[in-house]
Coordinates of C-alpha atoms and ligand atoms in Angstrom, one line a residue:
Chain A
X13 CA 95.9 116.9 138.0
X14 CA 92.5 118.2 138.9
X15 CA 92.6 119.8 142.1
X16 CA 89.3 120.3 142.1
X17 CA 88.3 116.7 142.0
X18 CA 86.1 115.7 144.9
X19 CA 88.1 113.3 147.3
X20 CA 84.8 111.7 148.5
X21 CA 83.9 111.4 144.4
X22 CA 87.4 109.7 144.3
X23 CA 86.7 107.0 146.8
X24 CA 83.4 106.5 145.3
X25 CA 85.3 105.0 142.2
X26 CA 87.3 101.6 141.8
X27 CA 91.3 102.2 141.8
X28 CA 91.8 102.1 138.4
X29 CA 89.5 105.1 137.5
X30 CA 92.1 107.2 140.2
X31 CA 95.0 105.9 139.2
X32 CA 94.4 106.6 135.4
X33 CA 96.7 109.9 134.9
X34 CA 94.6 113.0 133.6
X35 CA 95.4 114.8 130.8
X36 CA 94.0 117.9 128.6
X37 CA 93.3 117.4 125.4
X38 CA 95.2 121.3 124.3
X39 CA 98.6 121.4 123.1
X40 CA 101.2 123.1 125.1
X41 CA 103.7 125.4 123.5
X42 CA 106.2 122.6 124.3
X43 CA 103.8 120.2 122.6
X44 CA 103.7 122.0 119.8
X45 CA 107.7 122.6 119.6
X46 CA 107.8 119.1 120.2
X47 CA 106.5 118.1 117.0
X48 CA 108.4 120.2 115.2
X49 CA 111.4 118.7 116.6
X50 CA 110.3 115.2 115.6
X51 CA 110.1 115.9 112.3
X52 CA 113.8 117.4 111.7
X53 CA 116.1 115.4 114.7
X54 CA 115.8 111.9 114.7
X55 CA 117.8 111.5 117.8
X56 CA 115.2 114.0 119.3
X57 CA 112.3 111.8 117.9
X58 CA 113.6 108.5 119.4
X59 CA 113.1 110.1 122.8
X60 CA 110.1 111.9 122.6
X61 CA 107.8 109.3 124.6
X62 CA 105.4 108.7 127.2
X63 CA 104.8 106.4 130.1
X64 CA 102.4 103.4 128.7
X65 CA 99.3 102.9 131.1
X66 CA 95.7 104.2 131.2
X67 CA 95.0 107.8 130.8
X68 CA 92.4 110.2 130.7
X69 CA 91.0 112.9 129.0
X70 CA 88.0 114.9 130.2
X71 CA 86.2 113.2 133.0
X72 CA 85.4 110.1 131.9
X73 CA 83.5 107.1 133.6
X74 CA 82.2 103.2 133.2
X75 CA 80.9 104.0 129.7
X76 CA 83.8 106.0 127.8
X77 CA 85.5 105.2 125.2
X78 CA 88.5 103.6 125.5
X79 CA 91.2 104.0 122.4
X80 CA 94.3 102.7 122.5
X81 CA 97.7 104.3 121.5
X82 CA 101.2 104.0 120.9
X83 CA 103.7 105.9 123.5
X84 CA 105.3 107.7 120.8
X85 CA 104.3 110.9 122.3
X86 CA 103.1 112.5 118.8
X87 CA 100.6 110.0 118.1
X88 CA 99.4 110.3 121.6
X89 CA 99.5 114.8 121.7
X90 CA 97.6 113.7 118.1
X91 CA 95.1 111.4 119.7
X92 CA 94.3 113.3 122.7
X93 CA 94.0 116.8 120.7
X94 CA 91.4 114.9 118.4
X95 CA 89.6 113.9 121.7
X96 CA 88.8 117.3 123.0
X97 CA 85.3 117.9 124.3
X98 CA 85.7 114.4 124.7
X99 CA 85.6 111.8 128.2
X100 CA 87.3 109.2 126.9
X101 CA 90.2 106.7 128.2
X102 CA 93.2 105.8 126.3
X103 CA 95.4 103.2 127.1
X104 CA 99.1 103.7 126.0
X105 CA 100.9 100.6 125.0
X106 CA 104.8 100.2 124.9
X107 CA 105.9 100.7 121.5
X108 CA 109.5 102.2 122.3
X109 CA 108.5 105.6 121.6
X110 CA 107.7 104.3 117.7
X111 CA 104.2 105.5 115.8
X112 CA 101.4 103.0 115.7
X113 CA 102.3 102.5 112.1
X114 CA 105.5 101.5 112.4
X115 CA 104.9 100.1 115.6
X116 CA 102.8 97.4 114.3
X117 CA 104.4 96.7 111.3
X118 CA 107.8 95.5 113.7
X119 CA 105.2 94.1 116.3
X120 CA 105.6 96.1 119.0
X121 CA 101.9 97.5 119.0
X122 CA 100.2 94.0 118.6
X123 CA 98.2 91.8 119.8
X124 CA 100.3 90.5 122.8
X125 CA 101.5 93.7 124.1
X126 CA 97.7 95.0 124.0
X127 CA 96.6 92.1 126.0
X128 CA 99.1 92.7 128.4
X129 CA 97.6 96.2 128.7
X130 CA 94.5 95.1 128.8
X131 CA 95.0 93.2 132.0
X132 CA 97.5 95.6 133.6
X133 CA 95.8 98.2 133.5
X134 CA 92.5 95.8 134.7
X135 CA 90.4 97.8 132.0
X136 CA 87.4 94.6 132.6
X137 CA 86.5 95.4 136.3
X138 CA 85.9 99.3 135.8
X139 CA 84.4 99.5 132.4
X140 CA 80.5 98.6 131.6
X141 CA 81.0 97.4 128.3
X142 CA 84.1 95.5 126.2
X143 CA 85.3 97.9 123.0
X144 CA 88.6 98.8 122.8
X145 CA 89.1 101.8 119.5
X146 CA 92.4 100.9 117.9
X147 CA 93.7 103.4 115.1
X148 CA 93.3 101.3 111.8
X149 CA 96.8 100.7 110.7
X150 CA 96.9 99.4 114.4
X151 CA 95.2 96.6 112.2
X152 CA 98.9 95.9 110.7
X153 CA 100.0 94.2 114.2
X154 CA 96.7 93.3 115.9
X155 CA 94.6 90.6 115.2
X156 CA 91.2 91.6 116.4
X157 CA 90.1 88.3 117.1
X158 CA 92.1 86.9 119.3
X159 CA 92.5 89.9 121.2
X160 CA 88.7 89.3 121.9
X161 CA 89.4 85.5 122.9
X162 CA 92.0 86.5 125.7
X163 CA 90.3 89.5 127.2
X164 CA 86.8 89.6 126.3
X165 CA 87.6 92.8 124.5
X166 CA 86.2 93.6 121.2
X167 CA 88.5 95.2 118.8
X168 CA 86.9 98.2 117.0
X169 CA 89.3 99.2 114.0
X170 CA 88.9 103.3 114.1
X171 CA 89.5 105.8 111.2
X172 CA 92.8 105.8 109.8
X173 CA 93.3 109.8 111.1
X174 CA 92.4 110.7 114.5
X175 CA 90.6 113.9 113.1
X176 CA 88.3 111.9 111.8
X177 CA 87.0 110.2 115.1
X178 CA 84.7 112.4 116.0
X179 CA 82.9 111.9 113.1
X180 CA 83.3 107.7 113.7
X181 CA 82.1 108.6 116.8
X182 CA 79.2 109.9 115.8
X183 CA 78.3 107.7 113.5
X184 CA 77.8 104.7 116.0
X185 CA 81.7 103.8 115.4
X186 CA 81.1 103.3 111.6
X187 CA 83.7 104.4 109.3
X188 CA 83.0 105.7 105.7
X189 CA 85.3 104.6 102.6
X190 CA 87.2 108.4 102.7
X191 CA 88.2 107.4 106.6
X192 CA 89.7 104.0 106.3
X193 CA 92.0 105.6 103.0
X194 CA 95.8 106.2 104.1
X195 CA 96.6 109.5 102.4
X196 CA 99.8 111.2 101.1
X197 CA 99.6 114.0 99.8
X198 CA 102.4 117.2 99.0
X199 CA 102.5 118.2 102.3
X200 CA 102.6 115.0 104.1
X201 CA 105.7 114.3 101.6
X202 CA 106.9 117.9 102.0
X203 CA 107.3 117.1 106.2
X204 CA 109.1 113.9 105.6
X205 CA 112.3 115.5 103.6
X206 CA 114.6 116.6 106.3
X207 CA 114.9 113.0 107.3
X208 CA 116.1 112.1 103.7
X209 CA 118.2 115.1 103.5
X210 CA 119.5 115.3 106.7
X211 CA 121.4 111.8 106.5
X212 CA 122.2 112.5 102.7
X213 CA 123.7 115.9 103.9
X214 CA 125.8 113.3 106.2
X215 CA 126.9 111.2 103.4
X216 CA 128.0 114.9 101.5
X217 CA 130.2 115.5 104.1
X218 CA 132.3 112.5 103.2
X219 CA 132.2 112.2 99.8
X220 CA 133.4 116.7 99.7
X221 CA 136.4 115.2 102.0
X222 CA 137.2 112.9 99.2
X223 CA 136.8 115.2 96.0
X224 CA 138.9 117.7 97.8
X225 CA 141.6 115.6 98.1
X226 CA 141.2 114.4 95.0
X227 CA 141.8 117.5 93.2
X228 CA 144.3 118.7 96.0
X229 CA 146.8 116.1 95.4
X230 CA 148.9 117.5 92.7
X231 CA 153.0 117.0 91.8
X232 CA 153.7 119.9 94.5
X233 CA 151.7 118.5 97.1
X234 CA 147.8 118.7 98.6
X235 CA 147.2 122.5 97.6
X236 CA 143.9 124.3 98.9
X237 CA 143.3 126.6 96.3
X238 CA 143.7 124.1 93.5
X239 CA 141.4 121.9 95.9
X240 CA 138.8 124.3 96.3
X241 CA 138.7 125.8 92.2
X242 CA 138.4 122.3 90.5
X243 CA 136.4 120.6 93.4
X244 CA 133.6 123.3 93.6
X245 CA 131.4 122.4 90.6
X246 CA 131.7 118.7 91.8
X247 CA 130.4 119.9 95.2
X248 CA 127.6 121.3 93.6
X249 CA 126.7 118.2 92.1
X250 CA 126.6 116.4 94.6
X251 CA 124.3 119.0 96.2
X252 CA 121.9 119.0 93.0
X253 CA 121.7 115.3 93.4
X254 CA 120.8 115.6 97.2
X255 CA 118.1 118.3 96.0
X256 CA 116.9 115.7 93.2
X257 CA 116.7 112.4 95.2
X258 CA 116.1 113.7 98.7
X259 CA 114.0 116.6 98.4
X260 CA 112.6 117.0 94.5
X261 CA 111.6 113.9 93.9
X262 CA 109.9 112.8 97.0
X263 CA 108.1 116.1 97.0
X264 CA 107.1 115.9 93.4
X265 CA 106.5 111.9 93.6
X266 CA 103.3 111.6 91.5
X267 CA 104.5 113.9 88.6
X268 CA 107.6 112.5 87.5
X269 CA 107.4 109.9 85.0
X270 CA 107.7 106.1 85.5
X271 CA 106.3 104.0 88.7
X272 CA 110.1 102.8 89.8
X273 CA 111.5 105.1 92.7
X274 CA 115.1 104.5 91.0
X275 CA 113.9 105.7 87.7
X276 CA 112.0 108.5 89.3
X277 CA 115.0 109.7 91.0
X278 CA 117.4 109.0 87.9
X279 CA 115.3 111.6 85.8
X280 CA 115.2 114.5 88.6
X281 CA 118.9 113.8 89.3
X282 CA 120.2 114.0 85.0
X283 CA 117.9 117.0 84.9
X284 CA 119.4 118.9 87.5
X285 CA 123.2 117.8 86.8
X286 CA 123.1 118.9 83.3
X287 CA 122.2 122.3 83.8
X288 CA 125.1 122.8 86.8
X289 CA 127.4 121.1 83.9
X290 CA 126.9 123.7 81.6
X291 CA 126.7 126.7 84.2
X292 CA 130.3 125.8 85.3
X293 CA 131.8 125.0 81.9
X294 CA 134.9 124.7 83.4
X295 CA 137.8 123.0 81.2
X296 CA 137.6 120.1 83.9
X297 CA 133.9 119.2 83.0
X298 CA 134.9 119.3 79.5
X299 CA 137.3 116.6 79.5
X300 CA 135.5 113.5 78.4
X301 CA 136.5 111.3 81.3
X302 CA 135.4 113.6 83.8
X303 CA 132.6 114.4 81.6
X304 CA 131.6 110.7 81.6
X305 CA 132.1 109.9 84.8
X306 CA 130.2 113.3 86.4
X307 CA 127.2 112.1 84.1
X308 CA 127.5 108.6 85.3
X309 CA 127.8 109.0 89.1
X310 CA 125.8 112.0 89.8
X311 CA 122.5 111.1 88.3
X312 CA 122.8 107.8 90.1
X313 CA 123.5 109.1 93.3
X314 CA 120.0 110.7 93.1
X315 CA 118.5 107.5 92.2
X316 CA 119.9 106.0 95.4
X317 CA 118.6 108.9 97.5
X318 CA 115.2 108.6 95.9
X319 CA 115.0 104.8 96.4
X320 CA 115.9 105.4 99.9
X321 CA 112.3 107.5 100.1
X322 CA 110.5 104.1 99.2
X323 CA 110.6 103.6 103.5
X324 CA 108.5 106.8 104.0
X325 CA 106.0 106.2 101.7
X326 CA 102.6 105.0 102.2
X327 CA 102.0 103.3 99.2
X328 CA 105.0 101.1 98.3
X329 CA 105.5 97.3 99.0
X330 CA 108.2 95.3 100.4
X331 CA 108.5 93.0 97.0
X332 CA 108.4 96.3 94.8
X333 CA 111.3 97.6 96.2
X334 CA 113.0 94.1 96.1
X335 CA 112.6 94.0 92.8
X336 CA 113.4 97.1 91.8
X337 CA 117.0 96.6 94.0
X338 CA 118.0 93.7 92.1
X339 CA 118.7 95.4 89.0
X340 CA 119.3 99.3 90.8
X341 CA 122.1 97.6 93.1
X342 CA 124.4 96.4 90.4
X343 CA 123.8 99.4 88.2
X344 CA 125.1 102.0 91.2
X345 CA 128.1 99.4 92.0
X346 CA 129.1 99.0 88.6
X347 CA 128.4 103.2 87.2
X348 CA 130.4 103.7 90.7
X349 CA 133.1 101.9 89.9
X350 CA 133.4 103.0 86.7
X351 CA 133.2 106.8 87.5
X352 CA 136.1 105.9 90.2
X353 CA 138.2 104.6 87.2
X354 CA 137.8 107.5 84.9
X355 CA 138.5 109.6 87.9
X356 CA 141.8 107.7 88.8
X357 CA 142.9 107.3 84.5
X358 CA 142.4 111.1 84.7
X359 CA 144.6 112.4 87.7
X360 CA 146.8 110.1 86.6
X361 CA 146.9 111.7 83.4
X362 CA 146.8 115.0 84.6
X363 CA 149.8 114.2 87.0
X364 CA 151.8 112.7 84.1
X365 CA 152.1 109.8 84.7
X366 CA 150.2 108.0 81.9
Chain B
X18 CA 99.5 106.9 93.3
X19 CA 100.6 103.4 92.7
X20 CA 103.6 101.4 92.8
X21 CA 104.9 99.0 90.4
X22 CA 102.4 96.6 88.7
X23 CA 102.4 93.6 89.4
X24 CA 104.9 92.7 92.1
X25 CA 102.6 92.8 95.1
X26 CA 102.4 88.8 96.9
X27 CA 98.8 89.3 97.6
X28 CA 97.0 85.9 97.5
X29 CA 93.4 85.5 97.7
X30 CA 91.4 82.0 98.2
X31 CA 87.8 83.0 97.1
X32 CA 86.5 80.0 98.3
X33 CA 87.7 80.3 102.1
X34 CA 86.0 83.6 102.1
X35 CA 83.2 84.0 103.7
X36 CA 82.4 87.6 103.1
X37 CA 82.9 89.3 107.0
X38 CA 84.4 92.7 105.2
X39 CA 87.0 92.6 107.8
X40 CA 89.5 92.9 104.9
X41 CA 87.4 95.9 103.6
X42 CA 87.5 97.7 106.8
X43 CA 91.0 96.8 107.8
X44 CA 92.6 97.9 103.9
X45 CA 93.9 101.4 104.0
X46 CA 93.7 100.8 100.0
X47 CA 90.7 99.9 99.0
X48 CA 92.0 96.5 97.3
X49 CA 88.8 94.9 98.4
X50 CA 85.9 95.7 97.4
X51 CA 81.9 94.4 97.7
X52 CA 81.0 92.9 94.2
X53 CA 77.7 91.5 93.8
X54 CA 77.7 90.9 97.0
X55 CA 81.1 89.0 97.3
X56 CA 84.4 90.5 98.2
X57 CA 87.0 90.6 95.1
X58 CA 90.0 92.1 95.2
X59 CA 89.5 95.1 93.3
X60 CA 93.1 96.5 92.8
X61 CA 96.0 93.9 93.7
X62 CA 99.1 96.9 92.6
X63 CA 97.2 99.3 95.2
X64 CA 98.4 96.3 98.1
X65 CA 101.0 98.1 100.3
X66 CA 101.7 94.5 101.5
X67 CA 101.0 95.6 105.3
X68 CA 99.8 92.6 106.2
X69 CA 96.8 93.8 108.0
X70 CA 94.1 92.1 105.9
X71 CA 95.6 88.6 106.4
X72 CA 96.2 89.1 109.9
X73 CA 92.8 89.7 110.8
X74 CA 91.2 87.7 108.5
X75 CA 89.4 84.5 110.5
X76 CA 89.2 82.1 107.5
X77 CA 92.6 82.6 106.3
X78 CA 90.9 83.5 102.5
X79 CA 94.0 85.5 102.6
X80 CA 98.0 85.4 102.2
X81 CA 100.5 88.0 101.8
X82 CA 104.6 88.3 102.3
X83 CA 104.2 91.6 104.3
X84 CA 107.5 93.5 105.5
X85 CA 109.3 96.3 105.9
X86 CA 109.2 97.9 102.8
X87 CA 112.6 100.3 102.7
X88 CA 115.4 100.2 100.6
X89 CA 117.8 100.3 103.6
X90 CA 116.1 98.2 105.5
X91 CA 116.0 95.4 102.7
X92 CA 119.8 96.1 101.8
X93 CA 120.0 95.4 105.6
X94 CA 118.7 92.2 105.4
X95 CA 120.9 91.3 102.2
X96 CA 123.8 92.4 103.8
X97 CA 123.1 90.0 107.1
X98 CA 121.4 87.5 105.5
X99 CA 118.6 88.0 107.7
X100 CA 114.7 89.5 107.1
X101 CA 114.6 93.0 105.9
X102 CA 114.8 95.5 109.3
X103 CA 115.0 99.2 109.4
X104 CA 115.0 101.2 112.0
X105 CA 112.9 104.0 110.8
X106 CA 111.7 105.5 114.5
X107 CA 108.7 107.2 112.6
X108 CA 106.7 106.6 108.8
X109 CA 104.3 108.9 106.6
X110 CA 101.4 107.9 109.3
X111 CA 102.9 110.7 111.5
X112 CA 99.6 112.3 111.7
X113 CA 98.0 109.1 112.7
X114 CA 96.9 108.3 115.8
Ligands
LIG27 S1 88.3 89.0 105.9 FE1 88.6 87.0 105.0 S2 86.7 86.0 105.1 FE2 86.3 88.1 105.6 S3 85.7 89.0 103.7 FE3 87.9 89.3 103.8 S4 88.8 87.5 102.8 FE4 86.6 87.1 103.2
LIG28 S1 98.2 93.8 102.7 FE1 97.5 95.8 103.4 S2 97.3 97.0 101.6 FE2 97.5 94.9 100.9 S3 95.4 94.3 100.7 FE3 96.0 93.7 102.7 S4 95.4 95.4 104.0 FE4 95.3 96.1 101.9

């Protein structure tokens, strides 16, 4: 809060204008740990959200701009940082603490819940003109026109990136091609990873429970050491495929061969579980069964992972990944299965019973 | 980058159009594009399936099945019998405002 602000200025100006809470447009330290945080904890992400309402940045009046948000507090900190040496209002809508993007894709930032904001917040009786600036994939939940038939408001769809609104700005709110293009480039990939690996890593945990037990279990009983010397190279293939489909392939995207995610992360994971095969050349990866049955599963398992990265994207469509499910699903149920077999005709085998 | 050819449900009715560009500036893809003066879609397997062109466009020149696009979200669905949901709390557009 300004403490400097005038108190007679104050009266001067309608309600709303007071009420609006201040804010700078600079990143605190916390700001900046914050979106760290985001990026790695998803637990931490869910929470990390504002109050919805009208705020402000700078001092702005009657004839600022007024750009609307989603109370994720990210996309706000990123709205509000592009705004600086700005006035300008922004009204937060209630998007559960979820991106724009996402956001309007479940409905959440759309046109009802931007009305309501519209006449909560009484944006009509302080402002000189009618433009709201909604991000452009705001344009996913919002339907410009009749959000101008219920409030008088017209919808201006902004540049894609908030970086770029200055430039908008300045260019009597029009937009060039390059603005209105969603981008993903290595980086923007490169960010996204921990929140494939992270819940792959969760997965790990229960699948090295089971391999441990699998190759504990012997005539004499669970042993540790027999657990631990024929289970490790199968632990490190499941790591490989966690590197392949979680982190390798979504980073690499555009490079690997072939437009299907499944068959993308099929390639990364057969090329990085061949190579730990042959470094481990224990007599266990040499019998065919488990030979089979590692070159089966593991492989696979990255193909999963990598499908799973099909969500993140910003290029991938709902009926692509349908279709590329249909035949992916049965393939991992059936190579599963069939891995589990070999596993079980092994042990068996190996515990002499066949 | 591009996604599978082919697959995306993006319909267009030329003769409902009436050329606004509202799809042009709404398309984070450039699938639209000005052709002689008429909007054609330019590039269907560059459609993310969003759903922001249809939703905005007046003369309803345009139809697409937009959804969530994630695998776990769709295996969701399958599982439930019900539309595709994920709960992703965040996407790509991080850095969007
Ligand atoms: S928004 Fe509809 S009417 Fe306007 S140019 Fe696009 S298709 Fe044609
Ligand atoms: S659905 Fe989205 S990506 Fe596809 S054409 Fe429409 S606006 Fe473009």
């Amino acid at each position: 809060m300004d403490e400097n602000i005038n108190i007679l200025e104050l009266c001067k100006k309608p309600e709303q204008i007071e009420k609006a809470k201040r804010v700078s447009s600079e990143w605190s330290r916390s700001d900046y740990s914050g979106s760290i945080k985001c990026r790695i904890s998803n637990s931490f992400r869910m929470k990390y959200k504002i109050k919805p309402g009208l705020y402000a940045v700078g001092e702005p009046d009657a004839n600022s701009e007024v750009f609307a948000s989603a109370n994720y507090k990210l996309s706000f900190d990123v709205l509000r940082k592009a705004l600086s040496g700005l006035s300008a209002w922004i009204l937060v809508l209630d998007t559960k603490g979820i991106n724009v993007w996402c956001a309007a894709a479940k409905g959440t930032f759309g046109t009802k819940e931007l009305v309501r904001r519209i006449d909560g917040v009484k944006l009509g009786n302080f402002l000189n003109h009618r433009r709201i600036i909604l991000p452009q994939l705001g344009a996913v939940g919002v339907n410009a026109d009749s959000v101008f038939k219920r409030t008088g408001f017209k919808v201006y769809f902004g540049p894609v990136y908030a970086k770029d609104i200055k430039a908008y700005l300045n260019a009597g709110r029009r937009k060039t091609a390059e603005m209105r293009k969603i981008k993903f480039s290595m980086l923007d990939r490169l960010i996204l990873t921990p929140r494939e690996v992270i819940p792959a890593m969760n997965k790990f945990i229960i699948f090295a429970v089971i391999i441990l037990l699998f190759f504990g279990i012997q005539p004499t009983g669970i042993l540790f050491k027999s657990a631990w010397v024929y289970g490790e190279p199968f632990l490190l293939l499941g790591l490989a495929s966690i590197t392949a489909g979680s982190f390798i392939t979504p980073v690499f995207l555009p490079f690997i061969p072939f437009r299907s995610f499944a068959l993308k992360g099929w390639i990364t994971g057969i090329l990085l579980t061949v190579p730990v095969i042959f470094l481990f050349n224990s007599p266990e990866l040499k019998n065919i069964l488990i030979f089979s049955a590692t070159i089966l599963f593991f492989p696979m398992a990255s193909s999963y992972l990598a499908l799973q990265f099909t969500g993140s994207t910003t290029f991938t469509n709902m009926s692509g990944v349908k279709k590329e499910l249909k035949t992916a699903l049965p393939v991992y149920l059936i190579s599963a299965v069939i891995s589990i077999v070999l596993l079980i005709i092994y042990k068996l085998h190996k515990l002499a019973v066949i | 980058m591009k996604y599978l050819k082919n697959v995306s449900s993006l319909k267009f009715f030329a003769e409902k159009c009436t050329n606004c560009l509202v799809c042009i500036d709404v398309c984070p893809h450039e699938v639209f594009k000005l052709k002689n003066k008429k909007v054609v879609v330019a590039d269907k397997d560059l459609c993310m399936e969003c759903g922001a062109c249809a939703l905005n466009c007046k003369y309803g020149a345009i139809a697409v099945n937009s959804g969530v696009g994630c695998a776990t979200g769709i295996i969701n669905g399958m599982l439930t019998g019900g539309e595709p949901s994920c709960d992703c709390g965040g996407s790509a557009s991080s850095e969007c405002c």
